Coordinates of C-alpha atoms and ligand atoms in Angstrom, one line a residue:
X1 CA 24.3 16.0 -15.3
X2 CA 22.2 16.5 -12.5
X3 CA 18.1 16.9 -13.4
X4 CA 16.2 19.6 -11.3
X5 CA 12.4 20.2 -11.7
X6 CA 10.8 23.3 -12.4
X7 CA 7.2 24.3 -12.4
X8 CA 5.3 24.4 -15.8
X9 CA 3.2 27.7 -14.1
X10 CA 6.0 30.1 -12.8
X11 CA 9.9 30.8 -12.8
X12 CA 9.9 30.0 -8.7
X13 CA 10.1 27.4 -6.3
X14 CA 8.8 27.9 -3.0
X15 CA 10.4 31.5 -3.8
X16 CA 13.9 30.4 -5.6
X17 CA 14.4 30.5 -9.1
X18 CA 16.1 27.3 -9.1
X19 CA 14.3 24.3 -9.5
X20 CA 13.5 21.5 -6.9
X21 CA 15.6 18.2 -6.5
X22 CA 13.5 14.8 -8.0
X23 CA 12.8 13.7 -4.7
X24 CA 11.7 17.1 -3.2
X25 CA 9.2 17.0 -6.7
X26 CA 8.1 13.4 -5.5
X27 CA 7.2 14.4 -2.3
X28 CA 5.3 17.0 -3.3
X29 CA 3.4 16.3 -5.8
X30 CA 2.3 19.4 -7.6
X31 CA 4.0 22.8 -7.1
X32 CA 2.8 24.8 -4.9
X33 CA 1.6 27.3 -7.6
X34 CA -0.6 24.2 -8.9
X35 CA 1.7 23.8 -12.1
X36 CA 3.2 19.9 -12.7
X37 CA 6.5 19.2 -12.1
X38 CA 9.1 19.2 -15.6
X39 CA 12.7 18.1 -15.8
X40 CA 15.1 21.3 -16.9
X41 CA 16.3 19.1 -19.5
X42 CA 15.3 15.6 -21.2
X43 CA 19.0 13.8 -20.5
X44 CA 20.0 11.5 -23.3
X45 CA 20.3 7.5 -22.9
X46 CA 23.8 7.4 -22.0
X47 CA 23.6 3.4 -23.4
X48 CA 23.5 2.1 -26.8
X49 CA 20.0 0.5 -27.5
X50 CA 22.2 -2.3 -28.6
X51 CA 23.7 -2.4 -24.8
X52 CA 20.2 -2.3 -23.8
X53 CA 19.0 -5.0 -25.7
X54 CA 20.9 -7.5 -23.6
X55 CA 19.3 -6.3 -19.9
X56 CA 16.3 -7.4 -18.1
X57 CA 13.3 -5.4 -17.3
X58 CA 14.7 -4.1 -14.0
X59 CA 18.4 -3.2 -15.5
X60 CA 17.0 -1.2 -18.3
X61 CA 14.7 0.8 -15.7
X62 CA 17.6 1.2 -13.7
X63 CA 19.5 2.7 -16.8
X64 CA 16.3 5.2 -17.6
X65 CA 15.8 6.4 -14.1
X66 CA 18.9 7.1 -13.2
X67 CA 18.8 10.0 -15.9
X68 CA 16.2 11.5 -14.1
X69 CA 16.2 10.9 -10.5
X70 CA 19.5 12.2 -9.9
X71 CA 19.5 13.0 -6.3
X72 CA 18.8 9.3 -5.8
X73 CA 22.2 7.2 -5.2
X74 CA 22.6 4.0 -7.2
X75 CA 22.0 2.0 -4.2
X76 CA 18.5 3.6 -3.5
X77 CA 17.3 3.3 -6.8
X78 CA 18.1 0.0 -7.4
X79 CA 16.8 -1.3 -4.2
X80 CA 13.0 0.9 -5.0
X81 CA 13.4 -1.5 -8.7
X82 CA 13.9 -4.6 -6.8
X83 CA 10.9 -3.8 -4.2
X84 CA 8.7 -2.6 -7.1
X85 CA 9.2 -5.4 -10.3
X86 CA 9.2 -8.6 -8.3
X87 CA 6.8 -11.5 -7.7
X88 CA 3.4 -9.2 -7.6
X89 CA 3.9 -9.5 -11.5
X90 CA 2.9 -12.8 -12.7
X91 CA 6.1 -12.7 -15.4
X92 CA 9.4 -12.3 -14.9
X93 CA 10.0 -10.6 -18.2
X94 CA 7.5 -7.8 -16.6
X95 CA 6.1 -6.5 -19.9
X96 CA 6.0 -9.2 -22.5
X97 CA 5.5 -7.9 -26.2
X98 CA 3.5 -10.0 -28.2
X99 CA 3.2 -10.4 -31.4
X100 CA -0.4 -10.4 -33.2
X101 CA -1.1 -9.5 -37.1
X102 CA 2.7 -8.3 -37.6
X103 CA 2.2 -5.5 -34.8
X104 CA 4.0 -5.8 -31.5
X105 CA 1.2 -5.6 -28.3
X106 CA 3.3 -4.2 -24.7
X107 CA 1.3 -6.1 -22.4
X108 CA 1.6 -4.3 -19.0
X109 CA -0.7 -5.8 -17.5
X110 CA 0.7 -8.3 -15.3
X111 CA 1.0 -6.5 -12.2
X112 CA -1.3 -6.7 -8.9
X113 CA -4.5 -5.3 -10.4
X114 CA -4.1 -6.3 -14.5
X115 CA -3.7 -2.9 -15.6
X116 CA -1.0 -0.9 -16.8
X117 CA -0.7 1.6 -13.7
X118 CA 0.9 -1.3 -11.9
X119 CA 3.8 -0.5 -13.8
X120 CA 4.3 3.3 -11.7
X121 CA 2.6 2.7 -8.6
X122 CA 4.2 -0.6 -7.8
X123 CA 7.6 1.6 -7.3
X124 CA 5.9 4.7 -6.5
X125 CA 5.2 4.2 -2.4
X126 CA 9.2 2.9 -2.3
X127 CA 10.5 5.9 -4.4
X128 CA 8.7 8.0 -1.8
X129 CA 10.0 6.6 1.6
X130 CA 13.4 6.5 0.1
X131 CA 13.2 10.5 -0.8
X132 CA 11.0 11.4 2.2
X133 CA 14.5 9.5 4.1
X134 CA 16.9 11.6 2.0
X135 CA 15.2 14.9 2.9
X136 CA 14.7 14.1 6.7
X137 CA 11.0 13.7 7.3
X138 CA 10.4 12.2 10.2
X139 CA 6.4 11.7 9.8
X140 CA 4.8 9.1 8.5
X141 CA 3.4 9.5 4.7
X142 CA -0.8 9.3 4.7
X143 CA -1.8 8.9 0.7
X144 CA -5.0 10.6 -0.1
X145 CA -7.0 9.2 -3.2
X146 CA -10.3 9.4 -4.5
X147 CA -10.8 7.0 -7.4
X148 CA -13.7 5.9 -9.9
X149 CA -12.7 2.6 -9.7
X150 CA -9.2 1.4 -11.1
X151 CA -6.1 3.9 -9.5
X152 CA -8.0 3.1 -6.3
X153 CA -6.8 -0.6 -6.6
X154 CA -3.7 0.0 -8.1
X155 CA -2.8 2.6 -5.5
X156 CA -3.5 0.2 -2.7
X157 CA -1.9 -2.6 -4.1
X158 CA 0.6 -0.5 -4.3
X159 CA 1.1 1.1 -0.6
X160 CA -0.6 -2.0 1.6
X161 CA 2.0 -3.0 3.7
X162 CA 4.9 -0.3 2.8
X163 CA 6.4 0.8 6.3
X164 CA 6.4 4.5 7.0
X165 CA 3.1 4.9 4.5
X166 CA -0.4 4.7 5.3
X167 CA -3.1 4.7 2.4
X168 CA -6.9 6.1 2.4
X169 CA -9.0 5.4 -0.7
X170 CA -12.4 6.7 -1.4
X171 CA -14.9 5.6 -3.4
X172 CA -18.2 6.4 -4.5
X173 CA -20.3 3.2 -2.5
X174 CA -22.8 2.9 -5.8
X175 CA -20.2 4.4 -8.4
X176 CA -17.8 1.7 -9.4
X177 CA -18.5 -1.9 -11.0
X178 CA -18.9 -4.7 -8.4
X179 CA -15.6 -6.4 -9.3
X180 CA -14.0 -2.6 -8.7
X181 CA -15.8 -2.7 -5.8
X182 CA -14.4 -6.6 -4.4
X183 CA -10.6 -5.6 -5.8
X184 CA -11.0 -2.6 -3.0
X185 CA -12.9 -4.2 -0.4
X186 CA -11.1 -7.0 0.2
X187 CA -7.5 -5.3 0.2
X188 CA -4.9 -6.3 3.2
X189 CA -2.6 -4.5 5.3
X190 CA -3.3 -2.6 8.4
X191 CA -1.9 0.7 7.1
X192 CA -5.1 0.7 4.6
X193 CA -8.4 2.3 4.7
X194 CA -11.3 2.1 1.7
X195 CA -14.2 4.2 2.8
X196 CA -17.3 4.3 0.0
X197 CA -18.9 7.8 0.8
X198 CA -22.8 8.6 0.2
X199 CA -21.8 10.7 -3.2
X200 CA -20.4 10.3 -6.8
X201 CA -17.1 10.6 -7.8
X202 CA -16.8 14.3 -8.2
X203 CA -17.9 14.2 -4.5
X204 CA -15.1 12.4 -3.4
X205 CA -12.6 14.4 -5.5
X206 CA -13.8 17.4 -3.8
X207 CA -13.6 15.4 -0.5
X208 CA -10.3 14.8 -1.3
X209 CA -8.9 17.8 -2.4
X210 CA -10.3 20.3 0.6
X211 CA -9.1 17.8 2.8
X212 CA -5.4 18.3 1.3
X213 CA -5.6 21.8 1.1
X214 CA -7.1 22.6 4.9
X215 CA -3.8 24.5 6.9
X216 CA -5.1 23.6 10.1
X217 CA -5.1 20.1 10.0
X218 CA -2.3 20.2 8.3
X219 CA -0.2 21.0 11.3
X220 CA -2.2 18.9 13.7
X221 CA -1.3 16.0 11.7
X222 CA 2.4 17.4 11.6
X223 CA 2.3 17.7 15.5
X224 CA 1.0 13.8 15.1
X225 CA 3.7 12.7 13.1
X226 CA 1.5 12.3 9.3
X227 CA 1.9 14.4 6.1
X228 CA -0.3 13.8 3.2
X229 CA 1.0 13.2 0.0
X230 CA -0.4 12.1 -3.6
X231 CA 0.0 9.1 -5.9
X232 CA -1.7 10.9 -8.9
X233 CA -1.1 10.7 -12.5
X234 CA 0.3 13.9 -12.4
X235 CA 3.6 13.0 -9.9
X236 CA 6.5 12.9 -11.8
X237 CA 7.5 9.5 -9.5
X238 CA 4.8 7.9 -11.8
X239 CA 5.8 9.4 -14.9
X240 CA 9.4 8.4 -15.0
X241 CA 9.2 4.5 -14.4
X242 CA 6.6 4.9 -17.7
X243 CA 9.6 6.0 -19.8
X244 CA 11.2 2.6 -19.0
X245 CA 9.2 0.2 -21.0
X246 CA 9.1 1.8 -24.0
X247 CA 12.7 1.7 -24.1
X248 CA 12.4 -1.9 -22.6
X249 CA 10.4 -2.6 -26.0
X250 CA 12.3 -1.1 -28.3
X251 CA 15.8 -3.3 -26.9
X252 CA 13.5 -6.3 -27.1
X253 CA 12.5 -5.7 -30.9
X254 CA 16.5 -5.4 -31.3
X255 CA 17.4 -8.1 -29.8
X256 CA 15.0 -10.7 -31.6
X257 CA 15.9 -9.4 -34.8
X258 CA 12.5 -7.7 -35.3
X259 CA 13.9 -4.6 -36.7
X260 CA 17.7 -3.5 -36.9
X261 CA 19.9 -0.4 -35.4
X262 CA 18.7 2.8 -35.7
X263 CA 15.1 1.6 -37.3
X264 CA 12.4 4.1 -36.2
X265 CA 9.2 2.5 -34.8
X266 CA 5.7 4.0 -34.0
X267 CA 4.1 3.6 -30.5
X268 CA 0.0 3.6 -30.4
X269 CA -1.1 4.7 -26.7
X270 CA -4.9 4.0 -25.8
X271 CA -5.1 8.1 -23.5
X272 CA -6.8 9.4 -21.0
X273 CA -5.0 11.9 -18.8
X274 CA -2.1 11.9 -21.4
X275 CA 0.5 10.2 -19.1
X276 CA 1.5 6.8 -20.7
X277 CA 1.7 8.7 -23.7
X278 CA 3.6 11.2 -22.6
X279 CA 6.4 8.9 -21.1
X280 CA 6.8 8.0 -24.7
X281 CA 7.2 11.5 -25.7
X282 CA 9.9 11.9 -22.9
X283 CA 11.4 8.4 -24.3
X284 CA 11.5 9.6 -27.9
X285 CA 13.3 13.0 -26.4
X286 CA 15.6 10.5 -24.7
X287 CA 17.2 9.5 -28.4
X288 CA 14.8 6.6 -28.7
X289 CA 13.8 6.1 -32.4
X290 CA 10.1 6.8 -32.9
X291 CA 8.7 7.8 -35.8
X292 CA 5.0 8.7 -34.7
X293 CA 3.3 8.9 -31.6
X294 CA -0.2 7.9 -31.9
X295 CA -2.6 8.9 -29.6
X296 CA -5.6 6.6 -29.8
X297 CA -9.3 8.5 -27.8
X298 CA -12.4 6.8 -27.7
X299 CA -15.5 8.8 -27.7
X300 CA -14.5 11.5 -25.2
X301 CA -12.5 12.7 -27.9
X302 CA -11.1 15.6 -27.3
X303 CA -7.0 15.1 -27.8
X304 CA -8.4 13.7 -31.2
X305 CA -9.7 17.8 -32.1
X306 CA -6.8 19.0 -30.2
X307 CA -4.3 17.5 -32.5
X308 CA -6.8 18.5 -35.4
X309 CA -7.5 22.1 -34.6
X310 CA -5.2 23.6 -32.1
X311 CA -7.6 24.0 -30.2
X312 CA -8.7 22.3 -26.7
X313 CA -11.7 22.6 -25.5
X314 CA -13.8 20.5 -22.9
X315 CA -17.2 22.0 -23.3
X316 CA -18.9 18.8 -24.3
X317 CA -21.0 16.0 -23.1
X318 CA -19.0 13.7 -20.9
X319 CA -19.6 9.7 -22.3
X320 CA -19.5 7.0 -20.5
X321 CA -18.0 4.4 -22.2
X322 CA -16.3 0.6 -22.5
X323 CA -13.0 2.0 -22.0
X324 CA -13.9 3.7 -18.5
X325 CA -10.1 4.5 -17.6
X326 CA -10.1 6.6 -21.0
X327 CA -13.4 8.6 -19.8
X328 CA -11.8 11.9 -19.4
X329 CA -11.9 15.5 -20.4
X330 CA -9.3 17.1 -18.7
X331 CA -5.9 15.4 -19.7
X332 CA -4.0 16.6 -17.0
X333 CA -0.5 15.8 -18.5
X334 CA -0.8 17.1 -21.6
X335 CA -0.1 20.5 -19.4
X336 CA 3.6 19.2 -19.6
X337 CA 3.6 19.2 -23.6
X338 CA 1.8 22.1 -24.1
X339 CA 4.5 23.9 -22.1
X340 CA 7.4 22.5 -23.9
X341 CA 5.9 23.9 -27.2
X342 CA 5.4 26.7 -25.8
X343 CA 9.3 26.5 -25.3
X344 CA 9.2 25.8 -22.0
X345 CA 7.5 29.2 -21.5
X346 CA 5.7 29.4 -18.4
X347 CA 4.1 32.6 -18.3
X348 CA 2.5 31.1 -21.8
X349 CA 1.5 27.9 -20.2
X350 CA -0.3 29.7 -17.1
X351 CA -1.7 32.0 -19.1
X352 CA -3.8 28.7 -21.4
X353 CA -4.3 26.8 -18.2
X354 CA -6.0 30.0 -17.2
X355 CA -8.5 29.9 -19.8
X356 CA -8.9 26.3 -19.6
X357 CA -9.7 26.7 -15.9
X358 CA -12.5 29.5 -17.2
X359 CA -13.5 29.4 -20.4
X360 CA -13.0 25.2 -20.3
X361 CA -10.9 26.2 -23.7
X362 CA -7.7 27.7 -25.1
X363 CA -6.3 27.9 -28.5
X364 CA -2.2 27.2 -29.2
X365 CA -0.3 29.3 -31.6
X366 CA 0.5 28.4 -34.9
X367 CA 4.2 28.3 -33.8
X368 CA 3.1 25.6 -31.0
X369 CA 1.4 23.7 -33.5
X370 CA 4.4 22.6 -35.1
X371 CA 6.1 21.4 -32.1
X372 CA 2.9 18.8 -32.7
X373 CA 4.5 16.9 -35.4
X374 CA 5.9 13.9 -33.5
X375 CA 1.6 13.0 -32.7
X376 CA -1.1 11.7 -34.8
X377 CA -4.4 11.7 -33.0
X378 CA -7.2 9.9 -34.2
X379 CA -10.1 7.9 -32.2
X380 CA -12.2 4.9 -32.2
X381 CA -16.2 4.6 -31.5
X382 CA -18.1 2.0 -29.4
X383 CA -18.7 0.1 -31.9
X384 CA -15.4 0.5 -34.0
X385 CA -13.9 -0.7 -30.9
X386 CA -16.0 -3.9 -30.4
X387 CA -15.3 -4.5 -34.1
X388 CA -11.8 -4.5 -33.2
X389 CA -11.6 -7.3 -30.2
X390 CA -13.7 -9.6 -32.4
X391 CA -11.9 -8.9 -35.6
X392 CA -8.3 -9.4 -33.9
X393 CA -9.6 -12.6 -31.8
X394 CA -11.0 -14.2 -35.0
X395 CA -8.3 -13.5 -37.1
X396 CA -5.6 -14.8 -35.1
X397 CA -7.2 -16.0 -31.4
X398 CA -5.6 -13.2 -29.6
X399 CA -7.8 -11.4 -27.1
X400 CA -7.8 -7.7 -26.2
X401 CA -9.4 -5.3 -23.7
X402 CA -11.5 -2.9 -24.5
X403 CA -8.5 0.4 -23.6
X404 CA -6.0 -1.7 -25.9
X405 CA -9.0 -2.2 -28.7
X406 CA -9.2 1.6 -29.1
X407 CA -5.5 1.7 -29.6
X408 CA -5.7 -1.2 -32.0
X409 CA -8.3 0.3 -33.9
X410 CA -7.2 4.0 -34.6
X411 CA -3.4 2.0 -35.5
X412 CA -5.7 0.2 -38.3
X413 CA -7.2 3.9 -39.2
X414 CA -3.5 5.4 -39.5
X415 CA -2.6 2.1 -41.4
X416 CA -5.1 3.1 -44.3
X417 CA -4.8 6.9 -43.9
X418 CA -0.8 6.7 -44.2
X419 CA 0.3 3.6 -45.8
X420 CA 2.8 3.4 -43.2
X421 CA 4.2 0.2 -42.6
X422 CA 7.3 0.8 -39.7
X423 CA 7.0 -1.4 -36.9
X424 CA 4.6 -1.1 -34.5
X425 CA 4.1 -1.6 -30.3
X426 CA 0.5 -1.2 -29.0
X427 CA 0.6 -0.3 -25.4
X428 CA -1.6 -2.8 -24.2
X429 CA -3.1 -1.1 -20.9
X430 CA -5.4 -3.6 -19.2
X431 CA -6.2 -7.6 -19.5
X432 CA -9.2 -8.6 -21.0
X433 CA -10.0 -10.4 -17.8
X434 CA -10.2 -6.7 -15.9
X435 CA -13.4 -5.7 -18.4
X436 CA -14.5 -9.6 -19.5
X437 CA -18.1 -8.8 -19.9
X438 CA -17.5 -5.5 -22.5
X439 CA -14.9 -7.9 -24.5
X440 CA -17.0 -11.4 -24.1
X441 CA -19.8 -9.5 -25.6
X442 CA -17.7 -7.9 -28.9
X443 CA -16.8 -12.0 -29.6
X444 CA -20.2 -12.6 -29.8
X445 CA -23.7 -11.2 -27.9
X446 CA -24.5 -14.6 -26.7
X447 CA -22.5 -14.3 -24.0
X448 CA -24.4 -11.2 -22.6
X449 CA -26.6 -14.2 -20.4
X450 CA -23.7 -15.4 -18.5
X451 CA -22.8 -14.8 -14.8
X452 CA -19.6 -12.4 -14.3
X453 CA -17.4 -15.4 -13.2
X454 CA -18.8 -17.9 -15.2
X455 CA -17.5 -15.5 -18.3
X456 CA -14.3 -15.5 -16.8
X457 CA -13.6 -19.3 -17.1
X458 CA -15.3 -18.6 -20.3
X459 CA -12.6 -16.2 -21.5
X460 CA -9.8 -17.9 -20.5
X461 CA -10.7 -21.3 -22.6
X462 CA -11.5 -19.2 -25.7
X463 CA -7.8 -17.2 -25.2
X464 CA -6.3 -20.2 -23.8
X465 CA -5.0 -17.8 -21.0
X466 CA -5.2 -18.3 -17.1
X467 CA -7.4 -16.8 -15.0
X468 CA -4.9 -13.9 -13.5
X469 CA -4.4 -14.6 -9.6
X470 CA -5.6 -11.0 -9.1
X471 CA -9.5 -12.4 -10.9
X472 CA -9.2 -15.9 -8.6
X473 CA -8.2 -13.9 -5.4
X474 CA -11.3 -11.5 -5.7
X475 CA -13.7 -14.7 -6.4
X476 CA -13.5 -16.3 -2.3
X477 CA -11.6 -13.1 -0.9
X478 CA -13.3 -12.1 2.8
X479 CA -14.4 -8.2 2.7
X480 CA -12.1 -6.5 4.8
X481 CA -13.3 -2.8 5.0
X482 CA -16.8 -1.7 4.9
X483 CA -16.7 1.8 6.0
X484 CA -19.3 4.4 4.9
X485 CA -19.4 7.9 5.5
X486 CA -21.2 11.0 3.8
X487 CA -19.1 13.7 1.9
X488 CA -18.8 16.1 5.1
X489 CA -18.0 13.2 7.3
X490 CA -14.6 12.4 4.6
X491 CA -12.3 14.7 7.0
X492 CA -13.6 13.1 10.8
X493 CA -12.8 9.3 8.8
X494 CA -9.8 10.3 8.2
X495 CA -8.4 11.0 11.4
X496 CA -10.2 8.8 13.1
X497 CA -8.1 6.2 11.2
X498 CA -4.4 7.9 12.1
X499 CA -5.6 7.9 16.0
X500 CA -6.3 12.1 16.1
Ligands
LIG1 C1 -5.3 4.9 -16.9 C2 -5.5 4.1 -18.1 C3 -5.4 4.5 -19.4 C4 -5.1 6.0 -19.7 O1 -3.7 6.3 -19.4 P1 -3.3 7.8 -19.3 O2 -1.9 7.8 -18.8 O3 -4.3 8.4 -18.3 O4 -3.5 8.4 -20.6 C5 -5.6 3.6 -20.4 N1 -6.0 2.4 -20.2 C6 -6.1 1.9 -19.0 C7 -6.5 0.5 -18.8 C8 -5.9 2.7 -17.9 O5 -6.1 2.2 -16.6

């Protein structure tokens, strides 16, 4: 059954009641009434798990996104898989699961930049040329991002080199870590641009977002032959290829004999904007047997009172933190689970997006709060999460990162609290080699003396791990770009890069 996408904000798109096509929804982004994308229905696996169990990564994404993107033909899809999981991971198996203290860590890390958004946006850039092709644009596709430091990367990695794309990145030129910094700097491809801009992040953001929304330079670009589009969290071509490895994990835990047919596990996800966690939401919807979905916050806690109160509510000091990619306040996705609970009531879903836009808060209903069941939020502090890398390491020599240590740590809290005992899979988001000083010092403070590469080499004898290609390229890598430019310069830099 075809899948068509509606807006979580309003009953129209672009003025029919129908919704758009999965390739129309990739293009765009965001409806145009600023709601996220949602499929009209979750489809079902239409494969046994036990079928499932005896397929590679790329066959099992195949069989989960062709539920969804249904305007895509076989051919298409399978060619966007092949482009996406291929040598830039440093496994074949894609997203090993690992086994550490009886629970089951989903490393997917092992793309171009070590962290887990590798997994969307290495098939993101091909899922978009092949629907920009189905729906007849002609231009060329410019990506717009402004980043804090890890999407940036990923993003690039991602687009560099993808014919028919081009891909600006902005940073803030004293806002990100020096090895965020190198990662971006030294990124190939003539169809990429990384501009540090004399602001913070916000700054950029802004930047970024009055740029996409200026009419006029929309249609000179048009009459140039560019339209902007977004690889954000919040496109549903970065959500869908999520759904796949939890899937992927649970066939793997059948077909080692780790838990038998029709055995519900629980899935710990370390959240920020609410999109990994999400695609496990989507995933259990899908017929896949979870039992809980636990949603791990560090000290920006605020899915943690969500899921307590019913109530969300973002006025509160922002902390900066270990787990950096964690550090927000706004979960953007969790729009698209508030407005299922709502029973996919739109008017509803506005109307608390409203008052989150205003008031920074809204309240659910007590009938919503039910359809909250599936989750159990709980969250872990600075120091409970540096407790947690060292406890893990010296009790069985496995290393963590900081995002996964937060997961790790609230699964121990819901451990105690429940008694539960079902099989478990971490989502582990990031290597310890992306955030080696923050982890090297949990182990043990000493460590706090030692040069950024020399705790590298350090880290990989104490895990017994190699140094990941994307650490060793970063170390003698030649700075490519080294564009500046202050915030009202962001527009001028940008087409002075597509030749306007
Ligand atoms: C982005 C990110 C997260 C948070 O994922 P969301 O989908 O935003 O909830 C967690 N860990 C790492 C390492 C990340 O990069």
């Amino acid at each position: 059954m075809e899948v068509f996408y509606n807006s979580t904000r309003s009953r129209e798109n672009n003025g029919k009641l129908s919704g758009v096509t999965a390739s129309q929804a990739i293009l765009k982004g965001l409806s145009d009434d600023g709601g996220l994308f949602v499929p009209d229905h979750i489809p079902a696996l239409d494969k046994s798990l036990r079928e499932l169990s005896k397929m590679e990564y790329k066959q099992v994404a195949y069989e989960v996104m062709k539920l969804y993107l249904t305007d895509f033909t076989e051919e298409e899809l399978k060619t966007c898989i092949e482009r996406a999981y291929d040598e830039k991971f440093d496994t074949d198996v894609i997203a090993p699961l690992v086994e550490a203290e009886g629970a089951y860590y989903l490393e997917l890390f092992h793309g171009a930049t070590i962290a887990f958004k590798d997994m969307a946006l290495s098939i993101l850039p091909h899922l978009m040329i092949t629907s920009a092709k189905k729906n007849q644009i002609k231009n060329e596709i410019v990506i717009l991002t402004a980043t804090s430091g890890d999407t940036g990367k990923a993003a690039l990695a991602g687009f560099a080199g993808v014919e028919g794309t081009r891909i600006i990145v902005f940073y803030p030129k004293n806002g990100v870590s020096p090895i965020q910094e190198k990662q971006m700097v030294t990124q190939k491809g003539a169809n990429t641009l990384v501009v540090g801009i004399h602001g913070n992040f916000d700054d950029a953001q802004t930047g970024v977002k009055k740029i996409f929304s200026d009419k006029e330079l929309a249609k000179e670009m048009d009459a140039k032959g560019f339209q902007f589009s977004s690889a954000n969290s919040i496109n549903i071509g970065r959500l869908v290829p999520q759904i796949c490895y939890y899937v992927y994990a649970y066939a793997k835990l059948l077909a080692e004999g780790k838990i038998a047919d029709g055995d519900q596990i629980n899935v710990v996800v370390p959240t920020g904007n609410f999109g990994n966690i999400l695609a496990a939401f989507y995933a259990k919807n899908m017929g896949l047997p979870i039992k809980k979905l636990i949603c791990a916050s560090n000290d920006n806690k605020v899915l943690y009172d969500f899921f307590r109160t019913g109530t969300y509510d973002r006025n509160r000091e922002f902390m900066l933190t270990s787990s950096p990619s964690m550090d927000i306040l706004i979960s953007s996705n969790l729009e698209r689970l508030i407005y299922r609970i709502a029973g996919n009531d739109p008017e509803k879903n506005a109307e608390l997006m409203a008052a989150l836009g205003g008031q920074g808060k809204y309240e659910i209903t007590d009938e919503m709060k039910k359809g909250l069941d599936d989750f159990y939020g709980n969250y872990a502090s600075e120091a409970e999460t540096a407790a947690e890398i060292k406890r893990l390491y010296e009790s069985c020599g496995y290393v963590i990162d900081t995002h996964t240590a937060v997961a790790s740590a609230v699964y121990q809290k819901y451990g105690k609290e429940t008694g539960d005992t079902a099989k478990t899979v971490i989502a582990s988001t990031a290597s310890p080699f992306k955030f080696t000083r923050s982890v090297m010092n949990a182990i043990d403070a000493k460590y706090d003396a030692m040069g950024d590469f020399e705790l590298v080499d350090e880290l990989s004898r104490l895990a017994n791990v190699k140094v990941p290609n994307a650490i060793e390229e970063i170390r003698t890598a030649p700075v490519l770009h080294d564009k500046q430019c202050d915030v009202d310069k962001m527009q001028d830099t940008v087409k002075e890069f597509l030749g306007m």
